[in-house]
Amino acid sequence: MIQASGLRKVYGETVALDGVDLHVRQGEIFGVLGQSGAGKSTLLRCVNVLERPTAGTVTVAGQELTSLTGQELNRARQRIGMIHQHFALLSSRTVAGNVAFPLEVMGVAKPERERRVAELLDLVGLSGKAGEHPARLSGGQKQRVGIARALAGNPSVLLSDEATSALDPGTTESILALLRRLNRELGLTILLITHEMNVVKSVCDSVAIMTGGRIEESGPIRELLARPGSRLAAELFPLPVPEPGTVTVTFTGQADEPVISHVVRKFDVDVSILGGALEEVAGSSVGRLRIALTGDESGAALSYLRERGLLVEVAA
Ligand code: ADP
Ligand code: MG
């Protein structure tokens, strides 16, 4: 649905994007995780060409946006919704007026506009607030207005720039649940950027980890966690740097099987548990365990764990 290739963006001396490739599949929620200054917002603005990349191409829904200008680009952009950290609502307009705004710009006639606004407010659970002004709404309600407005043009893609960063944890969860519902019910592809691992954990199917204008690692979360040396696993499960010879076992989906007790029973080994954690990620349990194995059959025990589909990494 979104394909970015070789994106570069330079502001004077600053290289905000340094060769970014991004591949977002239709119908997924794709997170870009990175610290402040990593280039996330620049990437998002390049995806809908609010910002022209210095080099590289962006294709959304089969259309190369970086080759378009003027009216053609505007029309293509209408199929891409965007929501923001600070909501960017028009304070002088009511909730309904804010959602109607993009429809007015698109030239949608009044009766159709009113029908559509009512439908959108219903979709985000704000039907009772149509006549209110933004100042009277809570943060979560403001973001719901932002989401309704972003969906006005029936986009196939929604871009979210830290949409929950100004919200408290409970409200964040409710907005993320709404995004997940819209993703499922409308088949909406969502590209969301965030500096919070919790956001990635609770809604993303895939993730890209971004540092210094580059993507360090990207792909479906389950695949990344099963990959040796995963940055995502290291960030999700902060364990100390392992002592040489210690073993880190990553469970993706087998977290409820008593594999460690099997190992101890089947092989002549002792297992010391040095650390570990269990996390709920992308709807399933993922665990990481740091262990030390001793005994003559340590090698065979590790092979057994690998045969069970666990990722087994032995520190050098
Ligand atoms: P993030 O969203 O991950 O915090 P940004 O994309 O906003 O990162 O910024 C990446 C880098 O590009 C930062 O060093 C920032 O200062 C710089 N930058 C972003 N936008 C501009 C701009 N319009 N002019 C100059 N520098 C910018
Ligand atoms: Mg940003």
Coordinates of C-alpha atoms and ligand atoms in Angstrom, one line a residue:
M1 CA 0.0 0.0 0.0
I2 CA 2.9 2.3 0.8
Q3 CA 6.3 1.9 -0.9
A4 CA 9.0 4.4 -0.1
S5 CA 12.4 3.8 -1.8
G6 CA 15.7 5.5 -1.1
L7 CA 14.1 8.5 0.7
R8 CA 16.5 11.3 1.6
K9 CA 15.6 14.6 3.1
V10 CA 18.2 17.3 3.8
Y11 CA 17.6 20.5 5.6
G12 CA 20.7 22.6 5.2
E13 CA 23.3 20.7 7.3
T14 CA 20.8 18.3 8.8
V15 CA 20.2 15.0 7.1
A16 CA 16.7 14.2 8.4
L17 CA 16.2 11.1 6.2
D18 CA 19.3 9.2 5.1
G19 CA 18.1 6.5 2.6
V20 CA 14.8 5.1 4.0
D21 CA 13.0 2.2 2.4
L22 CA 9.6 1.4 3.7
H23 CA 7.1 -1.3 2.7
V24 CA 3.6 -1.2 4.2
R25 CA 1.2 -3.9 3.2
Q26 CA -2.5 -3.3 2.6
G27 CA -4.6 -3.6 5.8
E28 CA -1.8 -3.6 8.3
I29 CA -1.0 -1.2 11.1
F30 CA 2.6 -0.3 10.7
G31 CA 4.5 1.5 13.4
V32 CA 7.6 3.6 13.1
L33 CA 9.3 3.7 16.4
G34 CA 12.1 6.1 17.3
Q35 CA 13.3 8.8 19.6
S36 CA 12.7 12.5 19.1
G37 CA 14.8 13.8 16.2
A38 CA 15.0 10.4 14.5
G39 CA 13.2 11.7 11.4
K40 CA 9.8 10.1 11.9
S41 CA 7.7 13.2 11.2
T42 CA 9.8 14.0 8.2
L43 CA 9.2 10.5 6.9
L44 CA 5.5 10.9 7.4
R45 CA 5.4 14.2 5.6
C46 CA 7.3 12.8 2.8
V47 CA 4.9 9.9 2.4
N48 CA 2.1 12.3 1.5
V49 CA 4.5 14.7 -0.1
L50 CA 3.6 17.6 2.2
E51 CA 7.4 17.7 2.1
R52 CA 9.3 16.9 -1.1
P53 CA 12.0 14.4 -0.5
T54 CA 15.5 15.5 -1.6
A55 CA 15.8 12.1 -3.3
G56 CA 13.7 8.9 -3.6
T57 CA 10.2 7.9 -4.5
V58 CA 6.9 7.3 -2.7
T59 CA 4.2 5.2 -4.1
V60 CA 0.8 4.9 -2.3
A61 CA -1.9 2.6 -3.5
G62 CA 0.0 2.0 -6.8
Q63 CA 0.3 5.7 -7.6
E64 CA 3.8 7.4 -7.5
L65 CA 3.1 10.5 -5.5
T66 CA 6.6 12.0 -6.0
S67 CA 6.0 12.3 -9.7
L68 CA 2.7 14.3 -9.2
T69 CA 2.2 18.0 -8.8
G70 CA -0.7 20.5 -8.5
Q71 CA -4.2 19.2 -8.8
E72 CA -3.2 15.6 -9.4
L73 CA -1.2 15.6 -6.2
N74 CA -4.0 17.2 -4.3
R75 CA -6.5 14.6 -5.5
A76 CA -4.2 11.7 -4.6
R77 CA -3.7 13.3 -1.1
Q78 CA -7.4 13.2 -0.5
R79 CA -7.1 9.4 -0.3
I80 CA -4.6 9.8 2.6
G81 CA -5.8 10.9 6.0
M82 CA -3.6 12.4 8.6
I83 CA -3.9 12.9 12.4
H84 CA -1.6 14.9 14.7
Q85 CA -0.4 14.9 18.2
H86 CA -2.0 18.3 19.0
F87 CA -5.2 17.5 17.0
A88 CA -4.9 20.7 14.7
L89 CA -8.6 21.5 15.0
L90 CA -10.2 24.8 14.0
S91 CA -11.2 26.4 17.3
S92 CA -13.8 28.6 15.7
R93 CA -15.8 25.7 14.2
T94 CA -17.9 23.2 15.9
V95 CA -17.1 19.5 15.9
A96 CA -19.4 19.0 12.9
G97 CA -17.8 22.0 11.2
N98 CA -14.3 20.6 11.7
V99 CA -15.3 17.3 10.1
A100 CA -17.2 19.1 7.3
F101 CA -14.1 21.2 6.4
P102 CA -12.3 18.7 4.1
L103 CA -15.6 17.9 2.5
E104 CA -16.2 21.6 1.7
V105 CA -12.7 21.7 0.2
M106 CA -13.5 18.7 -1.9
G107 CA -16.7 20.5 -3.1
V108 CA -19.1 18.0 -1.6
A109 CA -22.7 19.4 -1.7
K110 CA -24.4 20.4 1.6
P111 CA -26.9 17.6 2.0
E112 CA -24.3 14.9 1.2
R113 CA -21.9 16.7 3.5
E114 CA -24.3 16.6 6.4
R115 CA -25.1 13.0 5.9
R116 CA -21.4 12.1 5.7
V117 CA -20.5 14.2 8.8
A118 CA -23.2 12.4 10.9
E119 CA -21.9 9.1 9.7
L120 CA -18.3 10.0 10.6
L121 CA -19.2 11.3 14.0
D122 CA -21.1 8.1 14.7
L123 CA -18.2 6.0 13.5
V124 CA -15.9 7.6 16.2
G125 CA -18.5 7.7 18.9
L126 CA -19.1 11.5 19.0
S127 CA -22.7 11.8 17.7
G128 CA -23.7 13.7 20.8
K129 CA -21.0 16.4 20.4
A130 CA -21.7 17.7 16.9
G131 CA -22.6 21.2 18.0
E132 CA -19.8 21.6 20.6
H133 CA -16.6 23.6 20.1
P134 CA -13.2 21.9 20.5
A135 CA -12.4 23.9 23.6
R136 CA -15.1 22.0 25.5
L137 CA -13.8 18.6 24.6
S138 CA -11.4 16.3 26.4
G139 CA -8.1 15.3 24.6
G140 CA -9.5 12.0 23.6
Q141 CA -12.6 13.5 22.2
K142 CA -10.5 16.1 20.2
Q143 CA -8.5 13.2 18.7
R144 CA -11.8 11.5 17.8
V145 CA -12.7 14.6 15.9
G146 CA -9.3 14.6 14.2
I147 CA -9.9 11.0 13.2
A148 CA -13.4 11.7 11.8
R149 CA -12.0 14.6 9.8
A150 CA -9.1 12.5 8.5
L151 CA -11.6 9.8 7.3
A152 CA -13.8 12.3 5.5
G153 CA -12.3 11.7 2.1
N154 CA -12.7 7.9 2.4
P155 CA -8.9 7.4 2.6
S156 CA -7.3 4.0 2.0
V157 CA -4.4 5.1 4.2
L158 CA -4.3 6.9 7.5
L159 CA -1.0 8.6 8.7
S160 CA -0.7 9.2 12.4
D161 CA 2.0 11.5 13.8
E162 CA 2.2 10.7 17.6
A163 CA -1.6 10.8 17.8
T164 CA -1.7 9.6 21.4
S165 CA 1.4 11.3 22.7
A166 CA -0.6 14.1 24.3
L167 CA -3.1 11.8 26.0
D168 CA -3.1 9.9 29.3
P169 CA -2.6 6.2 29.3
G170 CA -6.3 5.3 29.5
T171 CA -7.3 7.6 26.7
T172 CA -4.4 6.4 24.7
E173 CA -5.7 2.9 25.0
S174 CA -9.2 3.9 23.8
I175 CA -7.8 5.8 20.8
L176 CA -5.6 2.9 19.9
A177 CA -8.7 0.6 20.2
L178 CA -10.6 2.9 17.8
L179 CA -7.7 2.8 15.3
R180 CA -7.7 -1.0 15.5
R181 CA -11.4 -1.1 14.9
L182 CA -11.2 1.2 11.9
N183 CA -8.4 -0.9 10.6
R184 CA -10.5 -4.0 10.8
E185 CA -13.9 -2.6 9.8
L186 CA -12.8 -0.3 7.0
G187 CA -9.7 -2.3 5.9
L188 CA -7.8 1.0 6.6
T189 CA -4.0 0.8 6.3
I190 CA -2.4 2.8 9.1
L191 CA 1.1 4.1 9.3
L192 CA 1.7 5.5 12.7
I193 CA 4.8 7.0 14.2
T194 CA 5.5 7.0 17.9
H195 CA 8.3 7.2 20.4
E196 CA 6.4 4.8 22.7
M197 CA 7.0 1.0 22.7
N198 CA 3.6 0.6 24.4
V199 CA 1.8 1.9 21.3
V200 CA 3.7 -0.6 19.1
K201 CA 3.0 -3.4 21.5
S202 CA -0.7 -2.8 21.7
V203 CA -1.7 -2.2 18.0
C204 CA 1.0 -2.7 15.5
D205 CA 1.3 -5.7 13.1
S206 CA 4.7 -4.5 11.8
V207 CA 7.3 -2.0 12.9
A208 CA 10.3 -0.1 11.7
I209 CA 12.9 1.1 14.2
M210 CA 14.3 4.4 13.2
T211 CA 17.5 6.1 14.5
G212 CA 19.3 9.1 13.0
G213 CA 17.3 9.2 9.7
R214 CA 17.7 5.5 9.0
I215 CA 15.6 2.4 9.5
E216 CA 17.6 -0.1 11.5
E217 CA 15.2 -2.9 11.4
S218 CA 11.7 -3.4 10.0
G219 CA 9.1 -6.1 9.3
P220 CA 6.3 -8.0 10.9
I221 CA 6.7 -8.0 14.7
R222 CA 6.5 -11.7 15.1
E223 CA 9.2 -12.2 12.5
L224 CA 11.5 -9.6 14.0
L225 CA 11.3 -11.1 17.5
A226 CA 12.2 -14.5 16.0
R227 CA 15.3 -13.1 14.3
P228 CA 18.7 -13.3 16.0
G229 CA 20.1 -10.0 17.2
S230 CA 16.7 -8.3 17.0
R231 CA 16.7 -4.6 18.0
L232 CA 13.0 -4.8 18.8
A233 CA 13.5 -7.7 21.2
A234 CA 16.4 -5.9 22.9
E235 CA 14.2 -2.8 23.3
L236 CA 11.1 -4.7 24.4
F237 CA 13.0 -6.9 26.9
P238 CA 15.8 -4.8 28.3
L239 CA 18.2 -7.4 29.7
P240 CA 21.8 -6.7 30.7
V241 CA 24.5 -7.4 28.2
P242 CA 25.0 -11.2 28.5
E243 CA 28.0 -12.8 30.0
P244 CA 29.8 -15.0 27.4
G245 CA 28.3 -18.4 27.2
T246 CA 24.9 -17.4 28.7
V247 CA 21.9 -18.2 26.6
T248 CA 18.9 -16.0 25.7
V249 CA 15.8 -17.8 24.7
T250 CA 13.0 -16.0 22.9
F251 CA 9.5 -17.6 23.0
T252 CA 7.0 -16.4 20.3
G253 CA 3.8 -18.2 20.8
Q254 CA 5.2 -21.1 22.8
A255 CA 5.3 -19.1 26.1
D256 CA 2.9 -21.4 27.8
E257 CA 4.8 -24.6 27.1
P258 CA 7.0 -25.9 30.0
V259 CA 10.0 -26.3 27.8
I260 CA 12.6 -25.5 30.5
S261 CA 11.4 -28.2 32.8
H262 CA 11.4 -30.6 29.8
V263 CA 15.0 -29.8 29.2
V264 CA 16.0 -30.4 32.7
R265 CA 14.2 -33.7 32.8
K266 CA 15.3 -35.0 29.4
F267 CA 19.0 -33.9 29.6
D268 CA 21.7 -34.0 32.1
V269 CA 21.8 -30.3 32.6
D270 CA 21.3 -27.6 35.3
V271 CA 19.5 -24.4 34.4
S272 CA 20.0 -21.1 36.2
I273 CA 17.6 -18.4 35.4
L274 CA 19.4 -15.0 35.2
G275 CA 16.5 -12.8 34.0
G276 CA 13.5 -12.6 31.8
A277 CA 10.1 -11.2 31.0
L278 CA 6.9 -11.9 29.3
E279 CA 5.1 -9.4 27.2
E280 CA 1.8 -9.3 25.3
V281 CA 2.8 -8.2 21.8
A282 CA 0.6 -8.0 18.7
G283 CA -2.0 -10.1 20.5
S284 CA 0.1 -12.9 21.6
S285 CA 2.5 -13.7 24.5
V286 CA 6.2 -13.3 23.8
G287 CA 8.8 -14.1 26.3
R288 CA 12.6 -13.7 26.8
L289 CA 14.6 -15.7 29.2
R290 CA 18.3 -15.4 30.0
I291 CA 19.7 -18.7 31.3
A292 CA 23.0 -20.4 32.1
L293 CA 23.2 -24.1 31.2
T294 CA 25.7 -26.4 32.8
G295 CA 26.3 -30.1 32.3
D296 CA 27.5 -32.5 29.7
E297 CA 24.4 -32.4 27.6
S298 CA 24.2 -28.6 27.3
G299 CA 24.7 -28.7 23.5
A300 CA 21.9 -31.3 23.0
A301 CA 19.6 -29.3 25.3
L302 CA 20.1 -26.2 23.1
S303 CA 19.4 -28.2 20.0
Y304 CA 16.2 -29.5 21.6
L305 CA 15.1 -25.9 22.3
R306 CA 15.8 -24.9 18.7
E307 CA 13.8 -27.8 17.5
R308 CA 10.9 -26.6 19.5
G309 CA 10.9 -23.4 17.4
L310 CA 12.5 -21.2 20.1
L311 CA 15.1 -18.6 19.2
V312 CA 18.2 -19.6 21.1
E313 CA 21.1 -17.1 21.1
V314 CA 24.4 -18.0 22.9
A315 CA 26.5 -15.0 23.8
A316 CA 30.0 -15.0 22.4
Ligands
ADP1 P1 11.0 13.1 14.8 O1 9.6 13.3 14.3 O2 11.5 11.7 14.8 O3 11.2 13.8 16.2 P2 11.8 15.0 12.8 O4 11.4 14.4 11.5 O5 10.8 16.1 13.3 O6 12.0 13.9 13.9 O7 13.2 15.7 12.6 C1 14.4 15.0 12.2 C2 15.5 16.0 12.1 O8 15.2 16.9 11.0 C3 15.7 16.8 13.3 O9 17.1 17.0 13.5 C4 15.0 18.1 13.0 O10 15.6 19.2 13.7 C5 15.2 18.3 11.5 N1 14.1 19.0 10.9 C6 12.9 18.5 10.8 N2 12.1 19.4 10.1 C7 12.9 20.5 9.8 C8 12.7 21.7 9.0 N3 11.5 22.0 8.5 N4 13.8 22.5 8.9 C9 15.0 22.2 9.4 N5 15.3 21.0 10.1 C10 14.2 20.2 10.3
MG2 MG 7.9 14.1 15.2

